[in-house]
PDB file of C-alpha atoms and ligand atoms in Angstrom:
ATOM      1  CA  UNK A  20      38.928  27.535 -65.677  1.00 36.00           C
ATOM      2  CA  UNK A  21      35.590  29.038 -64.035  1.00 41.00           C
ATOM      3  CA  UNK A  22      32.030  27.614 -64.716  1.00 38.00           C
ATOM      4  CA  UNK A  23      29.411  29.820 -66.174  1.00 42.00           C
ATOM      5  CA  UNK A  24      26.378  30.367 -64.248  1.00 41.00           C
ATOM      6  CA  UNK A  25      24.272  28.542 -66.922  1.00 41.00           C
ATOM      7  CA  UNK A  26      26.775  25.337 -66.275  1.00 41.00           C
ATOM      8  CA  UNK A  27      26.489  25.823 -62.615  1.00 38.00           C
ATOM      9  CA  UNK A  28      22.779  25.690 -62.712  1.00 38.00           C
ATOM     10  CA  UNK A  29      23.035  22.601 -64.865  1.00 39.00           C
ATOM     11  CA  UNK A  30      25.169  20.805 -62.467  1.00 38.00           C
ATOM     12  CA  UNK A  31      23.168  21.660 -59.864  1.00 36.00           C
ATOM     13  CA  UNK A  32      19.990  20.420 -61.421  1.00 36.00           C
ATOM     14  CA  UNK A  33      21.734  17.094 -62.137  1.00 36.00           C
ATOM     15  CA  UNK A  34      22.804  16.672 -58.799  1.00 35.00           C
ATOM     16  CA  UNK A  35      19.222  17.560 -57.390  1.00 35.00           C
ATOM     17  CA  UNK A  36      17.497  15.018 -59.958  1.00 35.00           C
ATOM     18  CA  UNK A  37      20.250  12.151 -58.994  1.00 36.00           C
ATOM     19  CA  UNK A  38      19.426  13.024 -55.295  1.00 34.00           C
ATOM     20  CA  UNK A  39      15.663  12.588 -56.146  1.00 37.00           C
ATOM     21  CA  UNK A  40      16.213   9.315 -58.023  1.00 37.00           C
ATOM     22  CA  UNK A  41      18.872   7.355 -55.814  1.00 38.00           C
ATOM     23  CA  UNK A  42      19.247   9.203 -52.550  1.00 38.00           C
ATOM     24  CA  UNK A  43      20.309   6.182 -50.808  1.00 38.00           C
ATOM     25  CA  UNK A  44      23.397   5.691 -53.240  1.00 38.00           C
ATOM     26  CA  UNK A  45      24.579   9.407 -52.788  1.00 39.00           C
ATOM     27  CA  UNK A  46      24.181   9.052 -48.861  1.00 40.00           C
ATOM     28  CA  UNK A  47      26.229   5.996 -49.087  1.00 40.00           C
ATOM     29  CA  UNK A  48      29.165   7.657 -50.686  1.00 43.00           C
ATOM     30  CA  UNK A  49      29.409   9.716 -47.501  1.00 43.00           C
ATOM     31  CA  UNK A  50      28.985   6.881 -45.132  1.00 51.00           C
ATOM     32  CA  UNK A  51      29.813   7.755 -41.719  1.00 72.00           C
ATOM     33  CA  UNK A  52      29.827   4.062 -40.845  1.00 92.00           C
ATOM     34  CA  UNK A  53      33.070   3.368 -42.816  1.00 96.00           C
ATOM     35  CA  UNK A  54      35.864   1.664 -40.599  1.00 97.00           C
ATOM     36  CA  UNK A  55      39.503   2.274 -40.267  1.00 96.00           C
ATOM     37  CA  UNK A  56      42.605   0.155 -39.689  1.00 97.00           C
ATOM     38  CA  UNK A  57      43.266   0.842 -36.035  1.00 96.00           C
ATOM     39  CA  UNK A  58      47.412   0.777 -35.310  1.00 97.00           C
ATOM     40  CA  UNK A  59      48.961  -1.791 -33.116  1.00 98.00           C
ATOM     41  CA  UNK A  60      49.192  -0.973 -29.716  1.00 97.00           C
ATOM     42  CA  UNK A  61      52.926  -2.196 -29.729  1.00 98.00           C
ATOM     43  CA  UNK A  62      55.801  -2.405 -32.171  1.00 98.00           C
ATOM     44  CA  UNK A  63      55.373  -5.499 -34.766  1.00 98.00           C
ATOM     45  CA  UNK A  64      58.310  -7.317 -32.917  1.00 98.00           C
ATOM     46  CA  UNK A  65      57.037  -6.690 -29.370  1.00 98.00           C
ATOM     47  CA  UNK A  66      55.305 -10.232 -28.864  1.00 98.00           C
ATOM     48  CA  UNK A  67      58.221 -12.325 -29.892  1.00 98.00           C
ATOM     49  CA  UNK A  68      59.221 -14.902 -29.512  1.00 97.00           C
ATOM     50  CA  UNK A  69      55.579 -16.078 -28.880  1.00 98.00           C
ATOM     51  CA  UNK A  70      54.534 -14.351 -32.220  1.00 98.00           C
ATOM     52  CA  UNK A  71      57.041 -13.294 -34.832  1.00 98.00           C
ATOM     53  CA  UNK A  72      57.142  -9.985 -36.304  1.00 98.00           C
ATOM     54  CA  UNK A  73      56.550 -11.084 -39.990  1.00 98.00           C
ATOM     55  CA  UNK A  74      53.474 -12.845 -38.798  1.00 98.00           C
ATOM     56  CA  UNK A  75      52.323  -9.534 -37.047  1.00 98.00           C
ATOM     57  CA  UNK A  76      53.041  -7.424 -39.926  1.00 98.00           C
ATOM     58  CA  UNK A  77      51.222  -9.635 -42.607  1.00 98.00           C
ATOM     59  CA  UNK A  78      48.351 -10.577 -40.346  1.00 98.00           C
ATOM     60  CA  UNK A  79      47.865  -6.684 -39.309  1.00 98.00           C
ATOM     61  CA  UNK A  80      48.754  -5.144 -42.512  1.00 98.00           C
ATOM     62  CA  UNK A  81      47.480  -7.342 -44.911  1.00 98.00           C
ATOM     63  CA  UNK A  82      44.711  -9.486 -43.292  1.00 98.00           C
ATOM     64  CA  UNK A  83      43.111  -7.011 -41.082  1.00 98.00           C
ATOM     65  CA  UNK A  84      43.430  -4.208 -43.524  1.00 98.00           C
ATOM     66  CA  UNK A  85      41.716  -6.367 -46.067  1.00 98.00           C
ATOM     67  CA  UNK A  86      38.750  -6.912 -43.697  1.00 98.00           C
ATOM     68  CA  UNK A  87      38.678  -3.005 -43.276  1.00 98.00           C
ATOM     69  CA  UNK A  88      38.746  -2.341 -47.004  1.00 98.00           C
ATOM     70  CA  UNK A  89      36.055  -5.255 -48.121  1.00 98.00           C
ATOM     71  CA  UNK A  90      33.479  -4.146 -45.271  1.00 98.00           C
ATOM     72  CA  UNK A  91      33.968  -0.578 -46.168  1.00 98.00           C
ATOM     73  CA  UNK A  92      32.726  -1.744 -49.686  1.00 97.00           C
ATOM     74  CA  UNK A  93      29.872  -3.498 -48.528  1.00 98.00           C
ATOM     75  CA  UNK A  94      28.684  -1.428 -45.745  1.00 97.00           C
ATOM     76  CA  UNK A  95      28.745   1.598 -48.177  1.00 95.00           C
ATOM     77  CA  UNK A  96      25.710  -0.164 -49.895  1.00 95.00           C
ATOM     78  CA  UNK A  97      23.629  -0.042 -46.917  1.00 94.00           C
ATOM     79  CA  UNK A  98      22.423   3.464 -46.352  1.00 91.00           C
ATOM     80  CA  UNK A  99      20.568   2.553 -43.044  1.00 92.00           C
ATOM     81  CA  UNK A 100      23.669   0.810 -41.581  1.00 95.00           C
ATOM     82  CA  UNK A 101      24.499   1.161 -37.996  1.00 95.00           C
ATOM     83  CA  UNK A 102      27.916   0.957 -36.273  1.00 96.00           C
ATOM     84  CA  UNK A 103      29.954  -1.978 -37.065  1.00 98.00           C
ATOM     85  CA  UNK A 104      28.752  -3.648 -33.823  1.00 97.00           C
ATOM     86  CA  UNK A 105      25.136  -2.583 -34.496  1.00 97.00           C
ATOM     87  CA  UNK A 106      25.792  -4.689 -37.959  1.00 98.00           C
ATOM     88  CA  UNK A 107      27.071  -7.734 -36.397  1.00 98.00           C
ATOM     89  CA  UNK A 108      24.454  -7.800 -33.641  1.00 98.00           C
ATOM     90  CA  UNK A 109      21.724  -7.556 -36.618  1.00 97.00           C
ATOM     91  CA  UNK A 110      23.204  -9.476 -39.726  1.00 98.00           C
ATOM     92  CA  UNK A 111      19.721 -11.416 -40.599  1.00 97.00           C
ATOM     93  CA  UNK A 112      18.085  -7.947 -41.516  1.00 96.00           C
ATOM     94  CA  UNK A 113      21.000  -6.649 -43.673  1.00 97.00           C
ATOM     95  CA  UNK A 114      20.455  -6.531 -47.517  1.00 97.00           C
ATOM     96  CA  UNK A 115      20.801 -10.197 -48.487  1.00 97.00           C
ATOM     97  CA  UNK A 116      23.368  -9.493 -51.241  1.00 97.00           C
ATOM     98  CA  UNK A 117      25.814  -8.112 -48.670  1.00 98.00           C
ATOM     99  CA  UNK A 118      24.973  -9.779 -45.892  1.00 98.00           C
ATOM    100  CA  UNK A 119      27.683 -12.863 -46.302  1.00 98.00           C
ATOM    101  CA  UNK A 120      30.290  -9.788 -46.986  1.00 98.00           C
ATOM    102  CA  UNK A 121      29.560  -8.001 -43.766  1.00 98.00           C
ATOM    103  CA  UNK A 122      29.281 -11.030 -41.909  1.00 98.00           C
ATOM    104  CA  UNK A 123      32.934 -12.184 -42.986  1.00 98.00           C
ATOM    105  CA  UNK A 124      34.594  -8.947 -43.374  1.00 98.00           C
ATOM    106  CA  UNK A 125      32.881  -7.106 -40.179  1.00 98.00           C
ATOM    107  CA  UNK A 126      33.653  -9.895 -38.139  1.00 98.00           C
ATOM    108  CA  UNK A 127      37.168  -9.893 -39.440  1.00 98.00           C
ATOM    109  CA  UNK A 128      37.416  -6.226 -38.506  1.00 98.00           C
ATOM    110  CA  UNK A 129      35.971  -6.358 -35.142  1.00 98.00           C
ATOM    111  CA  UNK A 130      37.747  -9.774 -34.093  1.00 98.00           C
ATOM    112  CA  UNK A 131      41.229  -8.585 -35.078  1.00 98.00           C
ATOM    113  CA  UNK A 132      40.969  -5.006 -33.224  1.00 98.00           C
ATOM    114  CA  UNK A 133      40.072  -7.062 -29.989  1.00 98.00           C
ATOM    115  CA  UNK A 134      42.651  -9.714 -30.512  1.00 98.00           C
ATOM    116  CA  UNK A 135      45.490  -7.070 -30.809  1.00 98.00           C
ATOM    117  CA  UNK A 136      44.111  -5.054 -27.831  1.00 98.00           C
ATOM    118  CA  UNK A 137      44.105  -8.112 -26.080  1.00 98.00           C
ATOM    119  CA  UNK A 138      48.044  -8.717 -25.934  1.00 98.00           C
ATOM    120  CA  UNK A 139      51.061  -7.103 -24.539  1.00 98.00           C
ATOM    121  CA  UNK A 140      54.878  -8.082 -24.612  1.00 98.00           C
ATOM    122  CA  UNK A 141      55.614 -10.893 -22.218  1.00 97.00           C
ATOM    123  CA  UNK A 142      55.629  -9.693 -18.669  1.00 96.00           C
ATOM    124  CA  UNK A 143      53.729  -6.234 -19.608  1.00 98.00           C
ATOM    125  CA  UNK A 144      50.196  -7.615 -19.457  1.00 97.00           C
ATOM    126  CA  UNK A 145      49.577  -8.023 -15.519  1.00 97.00           C
ATOM    127  CA  UNK A 146      48.310 -10.953 -13.895  1.00 97.00           C
ATOM    128  CA  UNK A 147      45.064 -12.442 -13.291  1.00 98.00           C
ATOM    129  CA  UNK A 148      44.075 -11.104  -9.620  1.00 97.00           C
ATOM    130  CA  UNK A 149      41.319  -9.412  -7.950  1.00 96.00           C
ATOM    131  CA  UNK A 150      37.761  -9.133  -9.957  1.00 97.00           C
ATOM    132  CA  UNK A 151      39.012 -11.184 -12.643  1.00 98.00           C
ATOM    133  CA  UNK A 152      40.288 -13.907 -10.880  1.00 98.00           C
ATOM    134  CA  UNK A 153      37.294 -13.993  -8.794  1.00 98.00           C
ATOM    135  CA  UNK A 154      34.930 -14.220 -11.971  1.00 98.00           C
ATOM    136  CA  UNK A 155      36.951 -17.287 -13.315  1.00 98.00           C
ATOM    137  CA  UNK A 156      36.704 -19.000 -10.037  1.00 98.00           C
ATOM    138  CA  UNK A 157      32.935 -18.274  -9.953  1.00 98.00           C
ATOM    139  CA  UNK A 158      32.250 -19.494 -13.640  1.00 98.00           C
ATOM    140  CA  UNK A 159      34.882 -22.213 -13.888  1.00 98.00           C
ATOM    141  CA  UNK A 160      35.885 -23.586 -10.580  1.00 98.00           C
ATOM    142  CA  UNK A 161      39.554 -21.947 -10.866  1.00 98.00           C
ATOM    143  CA  UNK A 162      41.835 -20.154 -13.117  1.00 98.00           C
ATOM    144  CA  UNK A 163      43.453 -23.458 -14.357  1.00 98.00           C
ATOM    145  CA  UNK A 164      40.148 -24.751 -15.174  1.00 98.00           C
ATOM    146  CA  UNK A 165      39.265 -21.536 -17.455  1.00 98.00           C
ATOM    147  CA  UNK A 166      42.629 -21.656 -19.011  1.00 98.00           C
ATOM    148  CA  UNK A 167      42.107 -25.479 -19.919  1.00 98.00           C
ATOM    149  CA  UNK A 168      38.676 -24.989 -21.315  1.00 98.00           C
ATOM    150  CA  UNK A 169      40.119 -21.874 -23.355  1.00 98.00           C
ATOM    151  CA  UNK A 170      43.015 -24.080 -24.887  1.00 98.00           C
ATOM    152  CA  UNK A 171      40.601 -26.847 -25.576  1.00 98.00           C
ATOM    153  CA  UNK A 172      38.483 -24.770 -27.400  1.00 98.00           C
ATOM    154  CA  UNK A 173      41.139 -23.192 -29.371  1.00 98.00           C
ATOM    155  CA  UNK A 174      42.718 -26.362 -30.150  1.00 98.00           C
ATOM    156  CA  UNK A 175      39.454 -28.392 -31.085  1.00 97.00           C
ATOM    157  CA  UNK A 176      38.194 -25.799 -33.326  1.00 96.00           C
ATOM    158  CA  UNK A 177      38.337 -27.563 -37.054  1.00 94.00           C
ATOM    159  CA  UNK A 178      39.795 -25.529 -39.544  1.00 95.00           C
ATOM    160  CA  UNK A 179      39.656 -21.471 -39.289  1.00 98.00           C
ATOM    161  CA  UNK A 180      37.909 -19.875 -36.455  1.00 98.00           C
ATOM    162  CA  UNK A 181      38.335 -18.301 -32.887  1.00 98.00           C
ATOM    163  CA  UNK A 182      38.293 -19.336 -29.329  1.00 98.00           C
ATOM    164  CA  UNK A 183      36.471 -16.755 -26.810  1.00 98.00           C
ATOM    165  CA  UNK A 184      35.749 -15.937 -23.340  1.00 98.00           C
ATOM    166  CA  UNK A 185      32.436 -14.171 -23.075  1.00 98.00           C
ATOM    167  CA  UNK A 186      30.240 -12.496 -20.519  1.00 98.00           C
ATOM    168  CA  UNK A 187      27.184 -14.270 -20.796  1.00 97.00           C
ATOM    169  CA  UNK A 188      23.547 -12.563 -20.695  1.00 95.00           C
ATOM    170  CA  UNK A 189      23.093 -13.650 -17.184  1.00 94.00           C
ATOM    171  CA  UNK A 190      26.764 -12.403 -16.074  1.00 95.00           C
ATOM    172  CA  UNK A 191      28.526 -15.590 -15.959  1.00 96.00           C
ATOM    173  CA  UNK A 192      31.796 -16.076 -17.868  1.00 98.00           C
ATOM    174  CA  UNK A 193      32.029 -18.874 -20.543  1.00 98.00           C
ATOM    175  CA  UNK A 194      34.190 -20.349 -23.197  1.00 98.00           C
ATOM    176  CA  UNK A 195      32.906 -20.707 -26.532  1.00 98.00           C
ATOM    177  CA  UNK A 196      34.237 -21.119 -30.365  1.00 98.00           C
ATOM    178  CA  UNK A 197      33.237 -19.941 -33.590  1.00 98.00           C
ATOM    179  CA  UNK A 198      34.053 -20.715 -37.033  1.00 98.00           C
ATOM    180  CA  UNK A 199      35.645 -18.341 -39.703  1.00 98.00           C
ATOM    181  CA  UNK A 200      35.192 -14.627 -38.512  1.00 98.00           C
ATOM    182  CA  UNK A 201      31.943 -15.181 -36.723  1.00 98.00           C
ATOM    183  CA  UNK A 202      31.603 -13.902 -33.284  1.00 98.00           C
ATOM    184  CA  UNK A 203      29.730 -14.125 -29.994  1.00 98.00           C
ATOM    185  CA  UNK A 204      27.807 -10.762 -30.982  1.00 98.00           C
ATOM    186  CA  UNK A 205      26.213 -12.115 -33.929  1.00 98.00           C
ATOM    187  CA  UNK A 206      22.726 -12.788 -33.046  1.00 98.00           C
ATOM    188  CA  UNK A 207      20.810 -15.097 -35.442  1.00 97.00           C
ATOM    189  CA  UNK A 208      24.352 -16.416 -36.988  1.00 98.00           C
ATOM    190  CA  UNK A 209      25.628 -18.162 -33.899  1.00 97.00           C
ATOM    191  CA  UNK A 210      23.741 -20.267 -31.555  1.00 97.00           C
ATOM    192  CA  UNK A 211      21.933 -18.452 -28.890  1.00 97.00           C
ATOM    193  CA  UNK A 212      24.094 -20.483 -26.400  1.00 95.00           C
ATOM    194  CA  UNK A 213      27.289 -18.847 -27.645  1.00 96.00           C
ATOM    195  CA  UNK A 214      26.067 -15.321 -27.433  1.00 98.00           C
ATOM    196  CA  UNK A 215      27.628 -12.800 -25.218  1.00 98.00           C
ATOM    197  CA  UNK A 216      30.187  -9.910 -24.994  1.00 98.00           C
ATOM    198  CA  UNK A 217      33.628 -11.295 -25.797  1.00 98.00           C
ATOM    199  CA  UNK A 218      36.534 -10.314 -23.237  1.00 98.00           C
ATOM    200  CA  UNK A 219      39.116 -12.458 -25.001  1.00 98.00           C
ATOM    201  CA  UNK A 220      39.687 -14.010 -28.277  1.00 98.00           C
ATOM    202  CA  UNK A 221      42.269 -16.104 -29.657  1.00 98.00           C
ATOM    203  CA  UNK A 222      42.662 -16.289 -33.587  1.00 98.00           C
ATOM    204  CA  UNK A 223      43.319 -19.788 -34.615  1.00 98.00           C
ATOM    205  CA  UNK A 224      43.421 -19.317 -38.290  1.00 98.00           C
ATOM    206  CA  UNK A 225      46.741 -20.815 -39.842  1.00 96.00           C
ATOM    207  CA  UNK A 226      47.549 -17.395 -40.888  1.00 97.00           C
ATOM    208  CA  UNK A 227      47.865 -16.535 -37.318  1.00 98.00           C
ATOM    209  CA  UNK A 228      50.673 -18.799 -36.699  1.00 97.00           C
ATOM    210  CA  UNK A 229      51.722 -21.073 -39.713  1.00 96.00           C
ATOM    211  CA  UNK A 230      55.060 -19.007 -40.460  1.00 96.00           C
ATOM    212  CA  UNK A 231      56.350 -19.700 -37.128  1.00 97.00           C
ATOM    213  CA  UNK A 232      54.792 -22.949 -35.962  1.00 97.00           C
ATOM    214  CA  UNK A 233      53.572 -24.486 -39.034  1.00 97.00           C
ATOM    215  CA  UNK A 234      50.869 -27.278 -37.983  1.00 96.00           C
ATOM    216  CA  UNK A 235      52.093 -26.919 -34.321  1.00 97.00           C
ATOM    217  CA  UNK A 236      48.895 -25.172 -33.142  1.00 97.00           C
ATOM    218  CA  UNK A 237      49.002 -26.252 -29.528  1.00 98.00           C
ATOM    219  CA  UNK A 238      52.599 -24.614 -28.994  1.00 98.00           C
ATOM    220  CA  UNK A 239      51.141 -21.378 -30.720  1.00 98.00           C
ATOM    221  CA  UNK A 240      48.103 -21.554 -28.076  1.00 98.00           C
ATOM    222  CA  UNK A 241      50.480 -22.273 -24.952  1.00 98.00           C
ATOM    223  CA  UNK A 242      53.088 -19.372 -25.876  1.00 98.00           C
ATOM    224  CA  UNK A 243      50.099 -17.215 -26.723  1.00 98.00           C
ATOM    225  CA  UNK A 244      49.220 -17.271 -22.741  1.00 98.00           C
ATOM    226  CA  UNK A 245      52.529 -15.396 -22.046  1.00 98.00           C
ATOM    227  CA  UNK A 246      51.381 -12.534 -24.206  1.00 98.00           C
ATOM    228  CA  UNK A 247      48.109 -11.885 -22.942  1.00 98.00           C
ATOM    229  CA  UNK A 248      47.133  -8.630 -21.522  1.00 98.00           C
ATOM    230  CA  UNK A 249      45.409  -9.517 -18.552  1.00 98.00           C
ATOM    231  CA  UNK A 250      44.922  -5.888 -17.433  1.00 98.00           C
ATOM    232  CA  UNK A 251      42.807  -5.083 -20.672  1.00 98.00           C
ATOM    233  CA  UNK A 252      40.817  -8.198 -20.187  1.00 98.00           C
ATOM    234  CA  UNK A 253      39.628  -7.094 -16.534  1.00 98.00           C
ATOM    235  CA  UNK A 254      38.629  -3.831 -17.927  1.00 97.00           C
ATOM    236  CA  UNK A 255      36.221  -5.303 -20.066  1.00 98.00           C
ATOM    237  CA  UNK A 256      34.568  -6.688 -17.292  1.00 97.00           C
ATOM    238  CA  UNK A 257      32.785  -3.451 -16.956  1.00 86.00           C
TER     239      UNK A 257
HETATM  240 MN1  MN3 B  20      43.539 -13.446 -38.485  1.00 64.57          MN
END
């Protein structure tokens, strides 16, 4: 089937008219700010027994994938949206009708990407040594005190949310916790005292552990320490 020259001109005119009426909509359809679901950096059963393979499959393939899909729908409606990190850092200036979706789903995308890349099979994640160990001692008094503070933040988070170790603007490390899919990048959303750059995050939503641990969140947390990728965490110190 071939288009006549007249049809071609008509189509071109229509595209031109649409572009002049709603440039934002047309641009959004080819948005370069869409995100993709990153693959896991290990096999789904690689973290067993700390995290079982069924939980990994559902968590990555359904939950994380769902956040990616819904974020892309929301961000496609914002023609001047920046990168995911820029969006999370400027949520209060996002269009009001998509702000909640960008917050929940954008947070979900970012948080899970950090989470997968903060774990490694037991025995493969390196040790807390060198610069990382020094920074924990400087900020918390000892490595044990850091772990205790982080575990307490994770176990005491009411309902769904995350525990974090962040680099604060003054360079100190700190432990914080946020509800739902909020994170320490969300200026204007989380308290200023909780803002910083996450170097480690732990998902304490029930979907992260319930299949294997049911209500035993503290068992999940204590086993999770065995699969932390300390080499990756140290690299985030910059
Ligand atoms: Mn999760």
